[in-house]
C-alpha angles and dihedrals in degrees: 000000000000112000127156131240112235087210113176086298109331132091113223114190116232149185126211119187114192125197114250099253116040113301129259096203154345140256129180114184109217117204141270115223100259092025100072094132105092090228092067098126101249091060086045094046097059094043090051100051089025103074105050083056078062093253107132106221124223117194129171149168115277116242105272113253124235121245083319102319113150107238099252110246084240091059091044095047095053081053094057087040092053077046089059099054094050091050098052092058093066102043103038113214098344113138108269117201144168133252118198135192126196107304083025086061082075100047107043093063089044088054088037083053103042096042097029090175104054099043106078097178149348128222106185126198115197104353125185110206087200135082115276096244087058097044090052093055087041094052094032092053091054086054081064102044083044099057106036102278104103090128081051104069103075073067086049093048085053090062104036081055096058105038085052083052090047088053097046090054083242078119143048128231090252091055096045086040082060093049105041081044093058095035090054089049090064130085097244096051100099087064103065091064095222104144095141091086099134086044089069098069101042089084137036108272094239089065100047105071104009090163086061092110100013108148105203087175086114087056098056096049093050093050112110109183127082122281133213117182133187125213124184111223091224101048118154102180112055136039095251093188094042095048095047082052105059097046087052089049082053096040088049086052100051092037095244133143109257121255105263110239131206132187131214118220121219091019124102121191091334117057089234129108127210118235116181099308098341130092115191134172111279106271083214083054094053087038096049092047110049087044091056091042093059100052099043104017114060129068113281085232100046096043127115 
């Protein structure tokens, strides 16, 4: 079924897919930072294998994004939350909960947090526990290590500074020019995946990554449902310990019980695993997830 998203005054196309008999439950995928169409295959994936579990599967376009300004999490939470409130008129009083991958990870428990009532339940699928800003050195800084760099990163850590100074309006667009300049002049520089140079100075630099140092410790701590979150051994991009850390320290404040946490063998930032010359979604992730969602995230009357 397409349907669009009034949300605060854009229209965000959407999909529901509902199961065949009345749902048990909700679920609304929020989006990672590069994945804002709602047929990337995660989202797919869950619309496709959700439904016949009875959860009905609402998955939309994320909000556009502005001459390469990050759509800020407050923006994107009110989203999910005008989401919400579509999805719940066509499936009644059936739990409705958030799925979030990797940026995502950030914004559900910001909208569980902010609308308490109306969020039953986050799975959570790569979650950093960290700011945004931290989680990008840390990810960017293992590309190096991985592919032969390592002496390189105290030069990566130049340029990280001043682009974070940059950011912050502690530099001007001359300063951070000289800098992108010498740092794309270096080996390791494609990996770090900045081609949005020129972005960077068609709007003022407050206004371009205003998560960078977004502490959503506070959320986590405020949110109230039950948590699953998934973690692939292999991960480059993000501190696992440390994450899972954080949202237990928060858990243990709150006095709530911590998020369960489950990690895929053989997937990295993405829950797939590569066989020959197919990658597929991770049979344990499908396995893990429709077995919690069964127990926390369909309505007590309505579960089987």
């Amino acid at each position: 079924m397409e349907l669009v998203i009034d949300a605060h005054g854009a229209e965000l196309p959407a999909t529901l897919t509902l199961p065949d008999g009345p749902a048990r439950g909700g679920l609304i995928p929020l989006h990672g930072s590069h994945c804002g169409n709602r047929d990337f295959v995660l989202y797919e994936h869950l619309a496709e294998v959700l439904p016949a579990h009875g959860i009905a599967v609402l998955r939309y376009d994320r909000r556009p994004s502005r001459l390469g300004v990050d759509v800020p999490f407050v923006d994107q939470a009110a989203d999910a939350r005008a989401a919400i409130s579509l999805l719940r008129r066509h499936i009644g009083d059936a739990a409705i909960g958030l799925w979030g991958f990797s940026q995502g990870g950030w914004v559900a428990p910001l909208a569980a947090a902010t609308w308490p009532d109306e969020v039953a339940f986050l799975t959570l699928v790569s979650p950093s526990g960290v700011s945004p800003g931290a989680q990008m050195r840390y990810g960017l800084a293992q590309q190096l290590r991985n592919n032969g760099f390592a002496d390189c990163l105290d030069e990566l850590t130049r340029f990280q500074d001043a682009m974070a100074a940059y950011l912050r309006g502690q530099s001007d667009a001359e300063t951070m020019r000289e800098e992108f300049a010498k740092a794309a002049s270096q080996p390791w520089w494609p990996l770090l995946g900045y081609d949005f140079s020129d972005d960077v100075f068609n709007a003022p630099p407050g206004e371009l990554w205003v998560d960078m140092d977004a502490d959503l410790t506070s959320s986590y701590e405020a949110v109230r449902c039950p948590v699953l979150t998934f973690h692939g051994e292999t991960d480059q991009w993000l501190s696992i310990d440390e994450s899972i850390g954080i949202w237990r320290e928060a858990s243990a404040k709150s006095g709530r019980p911590a998020p369960e946490v489950i990690r895929l063998p053989g997937c990295d930032h993405v829950p797939t695993i590569r066989t020959g010359d197919t990658t597929g979604i991770s049979p344990t992730y499908e396995k893990a997830l429709l077995d919690w969602l069964n127990r926390h995230a369909v309505s007590p009357k309505a579960a089987v």
